[in-house]
């Protein structure tokens, strides 16, 4: 169990290292801010904010908060790709955990993305 989780972590780290920088993917983006509100059993309105500068990894996956969840998470990559393509500055929506583990407490999130262009 711990090993499985550990290898998923390592793999995630590898994906992050392979993802390249924000500047490489989106040369005209000066800042990306992701705000997300977690909804999960036992956790009330946990708000997290992620800031990306041009030098940050262009890796927009966030882990599920559920302990048993090793392959889940929230992937905002397609949201951000779509926004940049259309030069949109703000978007919001909701996502549910993609995890396949039989766990009752997978989280879901409400997100807001703001992108500043240079
Ligand atoms: Zn999950």
PDB file of C-alpha atoms and ligand atoms in Angstrom:
ATOM      1  CA  UNK A   1       0.000   0.000   0.000  1.00  0.00           C
ATOM      2  CA  UNK A   2       2.696   2.439   1.023  1.00  0.00           C
ATOM      3  CA  UNK A   3       4.906   1.234  -1.791  1.00  0.00           C
ATOM      4  CA  UNK A   4       2.149   1.680  -4.320  1.00  0.00           C
ATOM      5  CA  UNK A   5       1.573   5.195  -3.144  1.00  0.00           C
ATOM      6  CA  UNK A   6       5.275   5.893  -3.147  1.00  0.00           C
ATOM      7  CA  UNK A   7       5.742   4.767  -6.751  1.00  0.00           C
ATOM      8  CA  UNK A   8       2.770   6.835  -7.853  1.00  0.00           C
ATOM      9  CA  UNK A   9       4.417   9.811  -6.187  1.00  0.00           C
ATOM     10  CA  UNK A  10       7.705   9.139  -7.957  1.00  0.00           C
ATOM     11  CA  UNK A  11       5.947   8.804 -11.276  1.00  0.00           C
ATOM     12  CA  UNK A  12       4.102  12.054 -10.687  1.00  0.00           C
ATOM     13  CA  UNK A  13       7.395  13.748  -9.881  1.00  0.00           C
ATOM     14  CA  UNK A  14       8.857  12.409 -13.118  1.00  0.00           C
ATOM     15  CA  UNK A  15       5.897  13.721 -15.134  1.00  0.00           C
ATOM     16  CA  UNK A  16       6.418  17.086 -13.496  1.00  0.00           C
ATOM     17  CA  UNK A  17      10.099  17.142 -14.381  1.00  0.00           C
ATOM     18  CA  UNK A  18       9.293  16.186 -17.975  1.00  0.00           C
ATOM     19  CA  UNK A  19       6.611  18.796 -18.416  1.00  0.00           C
ATOM     20  CA  UNK A  20       8.829  21.778 -19.288  1.00  0.00           C
ATOM     21  CA  UNK A  21       8.342  25.353 -18.185  1.00  0.00           C
ATOM     22  CA  UNK A  22       5.341  27.604 -18.540  1.00  0.00           C
ATOM     23  CA  UNK A  23       7.423  29.878 -20.797  1.00  0.00           C
ATOM     24  CA  UNK A  24       8.157  26.967 -23.148  1.00  0.00           C
ATOM     25  CA  UNK A  25       4.496  26.037 -23.500  1.00  0.00           C
ATOM     26  CA  UNK A  26       2.915  29.477 -23.289  1.00  0.00           C
ATOM     27  CA  UNK A  27       5.448  32.155 -24.293  1.00  0.00           C
ATOM     28  CA  UNK A  28       2.977  35.031 -23.967  1.00  0.00           C
ATOM     29  CA  UNK A  29       1.775  34.134 -20.461  1.00  0.00           C
ATOM     30  CA  UNK A  30       3.227  36.131 -17.581  1.00  0.00           C
ATOM     31  CA  UNK A  31       1.324  34.520 -14.710  1.00  0.00           C
ATOM     32  CA  UNK A  32      -1.197  31.788 -13.994  1.00  0.00           C
ATOM     33  CA  UNK A  33      -3.127  31.685 -10.747  1.00  0.00           C
ATOM     34  CA  UNK A  34      -5.252  28.670  -9.845  1.00  0.00           C
ATOM     35  CA  UNK A  35      -7.566  28.900  -6.866  1.00  0.00           C
ATOM     36  CA  UNK A  36      -9.341  25.764  -5.832  1.00  0.00           C
ATOM     37  CA  UNK A  37     -11.830  24.949  -3.157  1.00  0.00           C
ATOM     38  CA  UNK A  38     -11.861  21.330  -2.067  1.00  0.00           C
ATOM     39  CA  UNK A  39     -15.078  19.578  -1.256  1.00  0.00           C
ATOM     40  CA  UNK A  40     -14.517  16.391   0.659  1.00  0.00           C
ATOM     41  CA  UNK A  41     -16.148  14.552   3.496  1.00  0.00           C
ATOM     42  CA  UNK A  42     -14.755  15.892   6.760  1.00  0.00           C
ATOM     43  CA  UNK A  43     -12.994  18.838   5.163  1.00  0.00           C
ATOM     44  CA  UNK A  44     -14.895  22.039   4.941  1.00  0.00           C
ATOM     45  CA  UNK A  45     -13.977  24.518   2.282  1.00  0.00           C
ATOM     46  CA  UNK A  46     -10.235  24.051   2.113  1.00  0.00           C
ATOM     47  CA  UNK A  47      -8.957  26.718  -0.255  1.00  0.00           C
ATOM     48  CA  UNK A  48      -5.633  26.374  -2.005  1.00  0.00           C
ATOM     49  CA  UNK A  49      -3.944  28.803  -4.357  1.00  0.00           C
ATOM     50  CA  UNK A  50      -1.259  27.891  -6.875  1.00  0.00           C
ATOM     51  CA  UNK A  51       0.838  30.514  -8.624  1.00  0.00           C
ATOM     52  CA  UNK A  52       2.754  29.796 -11.807  1.00  0.00           C
ATOM     53  CA  UNK A  53       5.363  32.122 -13.260  1.00  0.00           C
ATOM     54  CA  UNK A  54       7.046  31.658 -16.670  1.00  0.00           C
ATOM     55  CA  UNK A  55       9.827  29.688 -14.969  1.00  0.00           C
ATOM     56  CA  UNK A  56       7.453  27.265 -13.200  1.00  0.00           C
ATOM     57  CA  UNK A  57       6.861  23.721 -14.386  1.00  0.00           C
ATOM     58  CA  UNK A  58       3.872  23.625 -16.733  1.00  0.00           C
ATOM     59  CA  UNK A  59       2.312  20.913 -14.623  1.00  0.00           C
ATOM     60  CA  UNK A  60      -1.262  21.541 -13.614  1.00  0.00           C
ATOM     61  CA  UNK A  61      -2.193  18.330 -11.824  1.00  0.00           C
ATOM     62  CA  UNK A  62      -3.184  18.395  -8.197  1.00  0.00           C
ATOM     63  CA  UNK A  63      -3.482  15.360  -5.953  1.00  0.00           C
ATOM     64  CA  UNK A  64      -6.711  14.180  -4.398  1.00  0.00           C
ATOM     65  CA  UNK A  65      -6.795  14.586  -0.643  1.00  0.00           C
ATOM     66  CA  UNK A  66      -8.086  11.080  -0.095  1.00  0.00           C
ATOM     67  CA  UNK A  67      -5.517   8.798   1.591  1.00  0.00           C
ATOM     68  CA  UNK A  68      -6.379   5.670  -0.387  1.00  0.00           C
ATOM     69  CA  UNK A  69      -6.293   7.535  -3.648  1.00  0.00           C
ATOM     70  CA  UNK A  70      -3.048   6.845  -5.521  1.00  0.00           C
ATOM     71  CA  UNK A  71      -4.002   7.379  -9.165  1.00  0.00           C
ATOM     72  CA  UNK A  72      -6.508  10.155  -8.818  1.00  0.00           C
ATOM     73  CA  UNK A  73      -6.301  13.887  -8.787  1.00  0.00           C
ATOM     74  CA  UNK A  74      -7.395  16.882 -10.765  1.00  0.00           C
ATOM     75  CA  UNK A  75      -5.943  17.769 -14.105  1.00  0.00           C
ATOM     76  CA  UNK A  76      -6.342  21.383 -15.171  1.00  0.00           C
ATOM     77  CA  UNK A  77      -4.032  21.018 -18.170  1.00  0.00           C
ATOM     78  CA  UNK A  78      -6.827  20.991 -20.748  1.00  0.00           C
ATOM     79  CA  UNK A  79      -8.541  23.933 -19.030  1.00  0.00           C
ATOM     80  CA  UNK A  80      -5.393  26.024 -19.206  1.00  0.00           C
ATOM     81  CA  UNK A  81      -4.529  24.929 -22.756  1.00  0.00           C
ATOM     82  CA  UNK A  82      -7.994  25.961 -23.890  1.00  0.00           C
ATOM     83  CA  UNK A  83      -7.814  29.302 -22.113  1.00  0.00           C
ATOM     84  CA  UNK A  84      -4.445  30.205 -23.615  1.00  0.00           C
ATOM     85  CA  UNK A  85      -5.574  29.141 -27.089  1.00  0.00           C
ATOM     86  CA  UNK A  86      -8.552  31.493 -26.844  1.00  0.00           C
ATOM     87  CA  UNK A  87      -6.610  34.146 -24.940  1.00  0.00           C
ATOM     88  CA  UNK A  88      -9.094  34.017 -22.087  1.00  0.00           C
ATOM     89  CA  UNK A  89      -8.139  35.614 -18.794  1.00  0.00           C
ATOM     90  CA  UNK A  90     -10.536  33.889 -16.435  1.00  0.00           C
ATOM     91  CA  UNK A  91     -12.429  30.628 -16.184  1.00  0.00           C
ATOM     92  CA  UNK A  92     -14.157  28.631 -13.508  1.00  0.00           C
ATOM     93  CA  UNK A  93     -15.678  25.218 -13.172  1.00  0.00           C
ATOM     94  CA  UNK A  94     -15.761  22.000 -11.187  1.00  0.00           C
ATOM     95  CA  UNK A  95     -13.860  18.734 -11.351  1.00  0.00           C
ATOM     96  CA  UNK A  96     -14.222  15.397  -9.619  1.00  0.00           C
ATOM     97  CA  UNK A  97     -11.341  13.129  -8.691  1.00  0.00           C
ATOM     98  CA  UNK A  98     -10.258  10.840 -11.532  1.00  0.00           C
ATOM     99  CA  UNK A  99      -9.125   8.098  -9.145  1.00  0.00           C
ATOM    100  CA  UNK A 100     -10.263   4.512  -9.530  1.00  0.00           C
ATOM    101  CA  UNK A 101      -9.614   3.436  -5.940  1.00  0.00           C
ATOM    102  CA  UNK A 102     -12.623   2.193  -4.011  1.00  0.00           C
ATOM    103  CA  UNK A 103     -12.657   5.045  -1.591  1.00  0.00           C
ATOM    104  CA  UNK A 104     -15.677   6.874  -0.369  1.00  0.00           C
ATOM    105  CA  UNK A 105     -13.986  10.147   0.305  1.00  0.00           C
ATOM    106  CA  UNK A 106     -12.587  11.245  -3.036  1.00  0.00           C
ATOM    107  CA  UNK A 107     -12.567  15.004  -3.207  1.00  0.00           C
ATOM    108  CA  UNK A 108     -14.065  17.263  -5.794  1.00  0.00           C
ATOM    109  CA  UNK A 109     -13.015  20.821  -6.450  1.00  0.00           C
ATOM    110  CA  UNK A 110     -14.397  24.106  -7.620  1.00  0.00           C
ATOM    111  CA  UNK A 111     -11.675  25.981  -9.438  1.00  0.00           C
ATOM    112  CA  UNK A 112     -10.973  29.456 -10.712  1.00  0.00           C
ATOM    113  CA  UNK A 113      -8.138  30.098 -13.114  1.00  0.00           C
ATOM    114  CA  UNK A 114      -6.764  33.539 -13.907  1.00  0.00           C
ATOM    115  CA  UNK A 115      -4.163  33.999 -16.625  1.00  0.00           C
ATOM    116  CA  UNK A 116      -2.209  37.176 -17.220  1.00  0.00           C
ATOM    117  CA  UNK A 117      -0.642  37.724 -20.613  1.00  0.00           C
ATOM    118  CA  UNK A 118       2.436  39.768 -21.277  1.00  0.00           C
TER     119      UNK A 118
HETATM  120 ZN1  LIG B   1      -9.458  10.579  -5.160  1.00  0.00          ZN
END
